[in-house]
PDB file of C-alpha atoms in Angstrom:
ATOM      1  CA  MET A   1     -38.971  41.154  34.668  1.00 91.00           C
ATOM      2  CA  ASP A   2     -42.493  39.788  34.640  1.00 92.00           C
ATOM      3  CA  PHE A   3     -44.007  39.470  38.139  1.00 94.00           C
ATOM      4  CA  ASP A   4     -47.557  39.428  39.500  1.00 96.00           C
ATOM      5  CA  ALA A   5     -47.929  43.275  39.817  1.00 97.00           C
ATOM      6  CA  SER A   6     -47.294  46.367  37.741  1.00 97.00           C
ATOM      7  CA  PHE A   7     -45.099  48.051  40.369  1.00 97.00           C
ATOM      8  CA  ARG A   8     -43.282  47.006  43.563  1.00 96.00           C
ATOM      9  CA  GLN A   9     -41.929  49.662  46.001  1.00 96.00           C
ATOM     10  CA  TRP A  10     -38.617  48.591  47.508  1.00 94.00           C
ATOM     11  CA  GLY A  11     -38.276  51.472  49.957  1.00 93.00           C
ATOM     12  CA  HIS A  12     -36.500  54.785  50.064  1.00 94.00           C
ATOM     13  CA  VAL A  13     -32.854  55.896  49.651  1.00 95.00           C
ATOM     14  CA  ASP A  14     -30.997  58.995  50.473  1.00 94.00           C
ATOM     15  CA  ILE A  15     -30.414  60.820  47.144  1.00 96.00           C
ATOM     16  CA  GLY A  16     -29.457  64.311  48.459  1.00 96.00           C
ATOM     17  CA  GLN A  17     -25.927  64.266  46.990  1.00 97.00           C
ATOM     18  CA  LEU A  18     -27.110  62.834  43.697  1.00 97.00           C
ATOM     19  CA  GLN A  19     -29.829  65.587  43.501  1.00 97.00           C
ATOM     20  CA  GLU A  20     -27.267  68.221  44.050  1.00 97.00           C
ATOM     21  CA  GLN A  21     -24.961  66.879  41.312  1.00 97.00           C
ATOM     22  CA  VAL A  22     -27.799  66.508  38.841  1.00 97.00           C
ATOM     23  CA  ARG A  23     -29.169  69.978  39.529  1.00 96.00           C
ATOM     24  CA  ALA A  24     -25.699  71.371  38.784  1.00 95.00           C
ATOM     25  CA  LEU A  25     -25.381  69.680  35.399  1.00 94.00           C
ATOM     26  CA  PRO A  26     -25.486  72.018  32.356  1.00 91.00           C
ATOM     27  CA  ASP A  27     -27.951  71.208  29.599  1.00 86.00           C
ATOM     28  CA  ALA A  28     -25.025  70.179  27.346  1.00 86.00           C
ATOM     29  CA  ALA A  29     -24.294  67.302  29.777  1.00 87.00           C
ATOM     30  CA  TRP A  30     -27.464  65.558  28.733  1.00 87.00           C
ATOM     31  CA  TRP A  31     -27.355  63.995  25.264  1.00 72.00           C
ATOM     32  CA  HIS A  32     -29.677  62.149  22.955  1.00 57.00           C
ATOM     33  CA  ASP A  33     -28.240  58.731  22.436  1.00 55.00           C
ATOM     34  CA  VAL A  34     -29.124  58.295  18.741  1.00 50.00           C
ATOM     35  CA  GLU A  35     -28.293  54.612  18.596  1.00 55.00           C
ATOM     36  CA  ARG A  36     -30.369  53.893  21.673  1.00 52.00           C
ATOM     37  CA  GLN A  37     -33.213  55.984  20.409  1.00 49.00           C
ATOM     38  CA  GLN A  38     -33.205  54.130  17.040  1.00 50.00           C
ATOM     39  CA  ARG A  39     -33.135  50.805  18.831  1.00 55.00           C
ATOM     40  CA  PHE A  40     -35.796  51.874  21.394  1.00 59.00           C
ATOM     41  CA  ALA A  41     -38.172  54.246  19.520  1.00 63.00           C
ATOM     42  CA  ALA A  42     -40.257  54.934  22.677  1.00 64.00           C
ATOM     43  CA  HIS A  43     -37.281  56.825  24.091  1.00 67.00           C
ATOM     44  CA  ARG A  44     -36.987  59.415  21.342  1.00 73.00           C
ATOM     45  CA  GLN A  45     -37.714  62.318  23.658  1.00 75.00           C
ATOM     46  CA  THR A  46     -35.429  61.253  26.544  1.00 87.00           C
ATOM     47  CA  GLN A  47     -31.925  62.365  27.267  1.00 90.00           C
ATOM     48  CA  SER A  48     -29.542  60.286  29.212  1.00 90.00           C
ATOM     49  CA  ILE A  49     -26.135  59.868  30.866  1.00 93.00           C
ATOM     50  CA  ALA A  50     -24.997  56.190  30.834  1.00 92.00           C
ATOM     51  CA  LEU A  51     -23.154  55.113  33.948  1.00 96.00           C
ATOM     52  CA  ILE A  52     -22.889  51.317  33.506  1.00 95.00           C
ATOM     53  CA  GLN A  53     -23.434  49.609  30.101  1.00 92.00           C
ATOM     54  CA  ASP A  54     -23.907  46.037  28.932  1.00 87.00           C
ATOM     55  CA  VAL A  55     -23.096  46.854  25.282  1.00 79.00           C
ATOM     56  CA  GLN A  56     -23.583  43.332  24.052  1.00 74.00           C
ATOM     57  CA  PHE A  57     -26.763  42.748  26.123  1.00 72.00           C
ATOM     58  CA  CYS A  58     -25.281  39.466  27.419  1.00 73.00           C
ATOM     59  CA  TYR A  59     -24.692  40.042  31.157  1.00 77.00           C
ATOM     60  CA  HIS A  60     -20.986  39.650  30.631  1.00 76.00           C
ATOM     61  CA  ARG A  61     -18.660  42.190  32.170  1.00 81.00           C
ATOM     62  CA  PRO A  62     -20.857  45.348  32.281  1.00 92.00           C
ATOM     63  CA  GLU A  63     -18.660  48.379  31.941  1.00 94.00           C
ATOM     64  CA  LYS A  64     -18.507  51.541  33.897  1.00 95.00           C
ATOM     65  CA  THR A  65     -18.484  54.623  31.728  1.00 94.00           C
ATOM     66  CA  PRO A  66     -16.258  57.712  32.414  1.00 93.00           C
ATOM     67  CA  ALA A  67     -19.452  59.406  33.739  1.00 93.00           C
ATOM     68  CA  PHE A  68     -19.750  56.790  36.475  1.00 95.00           C
ATOM     69  CA  GLU A  69     -16.694  58.206  38.229  1.00 95.00           C
ATOM     70  CA  LEU A  70     -18.376  61.651  38.453  1.00 95.00           C
ATOM     71  CA  PHE A  71     -21.428  60.144  40.244  1.00 97.00           C
ATOM     72  CA  ALA A  72     -19.724  57.264  42.040  1.00 96.00           C
ATOM     73  CA  ASP A  73     -19.849  58.692  45.540  1.00 96.00           C
ATOM     74  CA  ALA A  74     -23.489  59.744  45.174  1.00 97.00           C
ATOM     75  CA  VAL A  75     -24.858  56.486  43.726  1.00 97.00           C
ATOM     76  CA  GLN A  76     -22.831  54.249  46.085  1.00 95.00           C
ATOM     77  CA  PRO A  77     -25.350  54.483  48.916  1.00 92.00           C
ATOM     78  CA  VAL A  78     -28.183  53.664  46.579  1.00 94.00           C
ATOM     79  CA  LEU A  79     -26.282  50.608  45.248  1.00 95.00           C
ATOM     80  CA  GLU A  80     -25.503  49.382  48.744  1.00 94.00           C
ATOM     81  CA  VAL A  81     -29.176  49.652  49.856  1.00 93.00           C
ATOM     82  CA  ILE A  82     -30.425  47.775  46.747  1.00 95.00           C
ATOM     83  CA  ALA A  83     -27.647  45.172  46.977  1.00 95.00           C
ATOM     84  CA  GLY A  84     -28.776  44.404  50.523  1.00 93.00           C
ATOM     85  CA  CYS A  85     -32.226  43.577  49.206  1.00 93.00           C
ATOM     86  CA  LEU A  86     -31.025  41.062  46.606  1.00 95.00           C
ATOM     87  CA  PRO A  87     -29.262  37.632  46.753  1.00 95.00           C
ATOM     88  CA  PRO A  88     -25.415  37.516  46.964  1.00 94.00           C
ATOM     89  CA  ARG A  89     -23.565  37.942  43.634  1.00 93.00           C
ATOM     90  CA  SER A  90     -26.311  40.094  42.202  1.00 94.00           C
ATOM     91  CA  PHE A  91     -24.970  42.936  40.046  1.00 94.00           C
ATOM     92  CA  VAL A  92     -25.933  45.949  37.975  1.00 96.00           C
ATOM     93  CA  VAL A  93     -26.191  45.204  34.286  1.00 94.00           C
ATOM     94  CA  ARG A  94     -27.141  48.752  33.148  1.00 95.00           C
ATOM     95  CA  MET A  95     -27.423  52.116  35.008  1.00 96.00           C
ATOM     96  CA  LEU A  96     -28.314  55.527  33.565  1.00 95.00           C
ATOM     97  CA  LEU A  97     -29.596  58.891  34.550  1.00 96.00           C
ATOM     98  CA  ALA A  98     -32.578  59.492  32.277  1.00 95.00           C
ATOM     99  CA  ARG A  99     -34.044  62.999  31.819  1.00 95.00           C
ATOM    100  CA  LEU A 100     -37.541  63.521  30.475  1.00 95.00           C
ATOM    101  CA  PRO A 101     -37.930  67.255  29.600  1.00 94.00           C
ATOM    102  CA  ALA A 102     -40.983  69.190  30.435  1.00 96.00           C
ATOM    103  CA  GLY A 103     -43.874  68.353  28.032  1.00 96.00           C
ATOM    104  CA  ALA A 104     -42.164  65.214  26.785  1.00 95.00           C
ATOM    105  CA  CYS A 105     -43.438  61.597  27.029  1.00 94.00           C
ATOM    106  CA  ILE A 106     -42.393  57.979  26.713  1.00 94.00           C
ATOM    107  CA  PRO A 107     -45.407  56.308  24.930  1.00 94.00           C
ATOM    108  CA  LEU A 108     -46.704  52.961  26.139  1.00 95.00           C
ATOM    109  CA  HIS A 109     -44.332  50.165  25.114  1.00 93.00           C
ATOM    110  CA  VAL A 110     -43.159  46.746  26.218  1.00 93.00           C
ATOM    111  CA  ASP A 111     -39.455  45.976  26.641  1.00 88.00           C
ATOM    112  CA  LYS A 112     -38.849  43.136  24.152  1.00 83.00           C
ATOM    113  CA  GLY A 113     -35.075  42.480  24.288  1.00 79.00           C
ATOM    114  CA  ALA A 114     -34.225  39.181  26.118  1.00 77.00           C
ATOM    115  CA  SER A 115     -31.748  40.882  28.324  1.00 79.00           C
ATOM    116  CA  LEU A 116     -34.317  43.467  29.440  1.00 85.00           C
ATOM    117  CA  ARG A 117     -36.784  40.762  30.539  1.00 87.00           C
ATOM    118  CA  PHE A 118     -34.446  38.958  32.926  1.00 89.00           C
ATOM    119  CA  VAL A 119     -33.567  41.838  35.188  1.00 94.00           C
ATOM    120  CA  HIS A 120     -35.075  43.801  38.073  1.00 95.00           C
ATOM    121  CA  ARG A 121     -35.807  47.167  36.401  1.00 96.00           C
ATOM    122  CA  LEU A 122     -35.467  49.732  39.212  1.00 97.00           C
ATOM    123  CA  HIS A 123     -36.344  53.411  38.992  1.00 97.00           C
ATOM    124  CA  VAL A 124     -35.248  55.970  41.677  1.00 98.00           C
ATOM    125  CA  PRO A 125     -36.710  59.422  40.992  1.00 98.00           C
ATOM    126  CA  VAL A 126     -33.884  62.017  41.475  1.00 98.00           C
ATOM    127  CA  LEU A 127     -35.761  65.143  40.341  1.00 97.00           C
ATOM    128  CA  THR A 128     -39.534  64.852  39.903  1.00 97.00           C
ATOM    129  CA  HIS A 129     -42.856  66.527  40.644  1.00 96.00           C
ATOM    130  CA  PRO A 130     -46.501  65.450  41.046  1.00 95.00           C
ATOM    131  CA  HIS A 131     -47.219  65.965  37.353  1.00 97.00           C
ATOM    132  CA  VAL A 132     -45.350  62.944  36.039  1.00 97.00           C
ATOM    133  CA  PRO A 133     -47.891  60.055  35.801  1.00 97.00           C
ATOM    134  CA  PHE A 134     -46.124  56.754  35.243  1.00 97.00           C
ATOM    135  CA  THR A 135     -48.292  53.967  33.917  1.00 97.00           C
ATOM    136  CA  VAL A 136     -47.524  50.263  33.988  1.00 97.00           C
ATOM    137  CA  GLY A 137     -50.234  47.869  32.895  1.00 96.00           C
ATOM    138  CA  GLU A 138     -53.498  49.226  34.289  1.00 96.00           C
ATOM    139  CA  GLU A 139     -51.932  51.177  37.144  1.00 97.00           C
ATOM    140  CA  THR A 140     -50.760  54.761  37.184  1.00 97.00           C
ATOM    141  CA  VAL A 141     -48.657  56.310  39.996  1.00 96.00           C
ATOM    142  CA  CYS A 142     -46.592  59.411  40.609  1.00 96.00           C
ATOM    143  CA  LEU A 143     -43.237  58.353  42.063  1.00 97.00           C
ATOM    144  CA  ARG A 144     -41.591  60.654  44.690  1.00 97.00           C
ATOM    145  CA  ASP A 145     -37.913  61.639  45.030  1.00 96.00           C
ATOM    146  CA  GLY A 146     -35.779  58.911  46.583  1.00 96.00           C
ATOM    147  CA  GLU A 147     -38.312  56.121  46.410  1.00 97.00           C
ATOM    148  CA  VAL A 148     -37.125  52.790  44.862  1.00 97.00           C
ATOM    149  CA  TRP A 149     -39.586  51.257  42.544  1.00 97.00           C
ATOM    150  CA  GLU A 150     -39.431  48.122  40.448  1.00 97.00           C
ATOM    151  CA  ILE A 151     -41.476  48.208  37.297  1.00 97.00           C
ATOM    152  CA  ASN A 152     -42.824  45.173  35.418  1.00 97.00           C
ATOM    153  CA  ASN A 153     -41.287  46.062  32.083  1.00 95.00           C
ATOM    154  CA  CYS A 154     -42.898  43.073  30.434  1.00 94.00           C
ATOM    155  CA  ARG A 155     -46.291  45.007  30.738  1.00 96.00           C
ATOM    156  CA  ALA A 156     -46.978  48.068  28.601  1.00 96.00           C
ATOM    157  CA  HIS A 157     -45.493  51.074  30.412  1.00 96.00           C
ATOM    158  CA  GLY A 158     -45.041  54.777  29.712  1.00 96.00           C
ATOM    159  CA  VAL A 159     -44.717  58.125  31.306  1.00 97.00           C
ATOM    160  CA  SER A 160     -45.501  61.775  30.514  1.00 97.00           C
ATOM    161  CA  ASN A 161     -44.065  64.850  31.939  1.00 97.00           C
ATOM    162  CA  GLU A 162     -46.974  67.292  32.312  1.00 96.00           C
ATOM    163  CA  GLY A 163     -45.101  69.785  34.469  1.00 95.00           C
ATOM    164  CA  ASP A 164     -42.884  72.689  33.657  1.00 95.00           C
ATOM    165  CA  SER A 165     -39.525  71.124  34.746  1.00 95.00           C
ATOM    166  CA  ALA A 166     -37.521  68.100  33.736  1.00 95.00           C
ATOM    167  CA  ARG A 167     -37.905  64.711  35.485  1.00 97.00           C
ATOM    168  CA  VAL A 168     -34.735  62.711  36.130  1.00 97.00           C
ATOM    169  CA  HIS A 169     -34.653  59.056  37.212  1.00 98.00           C
ATOM    170  CA  LEU A 170     -31.776  56.863  38.066  1.00 98.00           C
ATOM    171  CA  ILE A 171     -32.677  53.668  36.234  1.00 97.00           C
ATOM    172  CA  MET A 172     -30.892  50.375  37.014  1.00 97.00           C
ATOM    173  CA  ASP A 173     -31.179  46.824  35.702  1.00 96.00           C
ATOM    174  CA  TRP A 174     -30.033  44.325  38.303  1.00 96.00           C
ATOM    175  CA  ALA A 175     -29.282  40.704  37.637  1.00 93.00           C
ATOM    176  CA  THR A 176     -29.519  37.945  40.188  1.00 92.00           C
ATOM    177  CA  PRO A 177     -27.789  34.503  39.806  1.00 86.00           C
ATOM    178  CA  VAL A 178     -31.314  32.973  39.125  1.00 88.00           C
ATOM    179  CA  LEU A 179     -32.129  35.622  36.524  1.00 87.00           C
ATOM    180  CA  VAL A 180     -28.776  35.027  34.772  1.00 81.00           C
ATOM    181  CA  GLN A 181     -29.507  31.277  34.690  1.00 84.00           C
ATOM    182  CA  GLN A 182     -32.909  31.894  33.194  1.00 84.00           C
ATOM    183  CA  PHE A 183     -31.471  34.319  30.634  1.00 83.00           C
ATOM    184  CA  LEU A 184     -28.792  31.930  29.514  1.00 77.00           C
ATOM    185  CA  ALA A 185     -31.286  29.014  29.367  1.00 83.00           C
ATOM    186  CA  GLN A 186     -33.491  31.143  27.201  1.00 81.00           C
ATOM    187  CA  GLN A 187     -30.513  32.120  24.912  1.00 77.00           C
ATOM    188  CA  PHE A 188     -29.558  28.491  24.494  1.00 74.00           C
ATOM    189  CA  ALA A 189     -33.235  27.435  23.746  1.00 80.00           C
ATOM    190  CA  THR A 190     -33.475  30.016  21.055  1.00 75.00           C
ATOM    191  CA  GLY A 191     -30.089  29.126  19.540  1.00 71.00           C
ATOM    192  CA  VAL A 192     -28.598  32.611  20.228  1.00 66.00           C
ATOM    193  CA  ILE A 193     -25.833  30.907  22.335  1.00 59.00           C
ATOM    194  CA  GLN A 194     -24.514  27.669  20.868  1.00 53.00           C
ATOM    195  CA  PRO A 195     -23.446  24.876  23.139  1.00 50.00           C
ATOM    196  CA  LEU A 196     -19.684  23.897  23.037  1.00 43.00           C
TER     197      LEU A 196
END
C-alpha cells in the first residue's frame, strides 16, 4: 500500500512461541516456491512456508494451508493484536514465514500486482540480527524481533542478510473494507472484472 512514509511501526507482539517453533524446524521444512520465484524474481533466494494463500489474487476466500495448523497457536496472538489495530471485517489475504539465508539478498523491487498494492504489508521479525538492513525508498532500518512494521511496498524495497544466520519474518497482507473497495474499483476500471 502506498502511504506517505517508507515504514510505519505498529508496535510489538509476543513471538516467543513462534520463535521456538521456527528454531525447531529442520532445513527440509523450508522450500523454494518455484512458481512464486518465477513470478516474483526478486525472491529467488528466499525460502518460505505459506500459511494463508490468496491463490487467485482476488481477495476472495483466502485459504489456510496445512502448515497453518502447525503454527496456529503461535500466530493467533499476533493476529489478534493486529486485528485490534484495523477496522472491523479486516482480514488476512496472505501470510507466510519467509526465510532469507545468511549471505542472501532480495534486490530492490516494487510490488506491481494489483492485489499487492491494496493491502497493509506487515513484517514481524521472528529470527533476526543487527546485520539485516531493510531498505524502503530512501530509508534503511534494522527491524528487531517481535516488532510489527508496515512497509510501503509501492516504493522500491529490498533487504540483505549480511550476518551468519538466517533471517525469518512473518509476512502478512491485511485487507480492510476500504482497501477491498479500492481494489475492486481498480479491477473494474481496468476491465479485469466485468460488470454483470
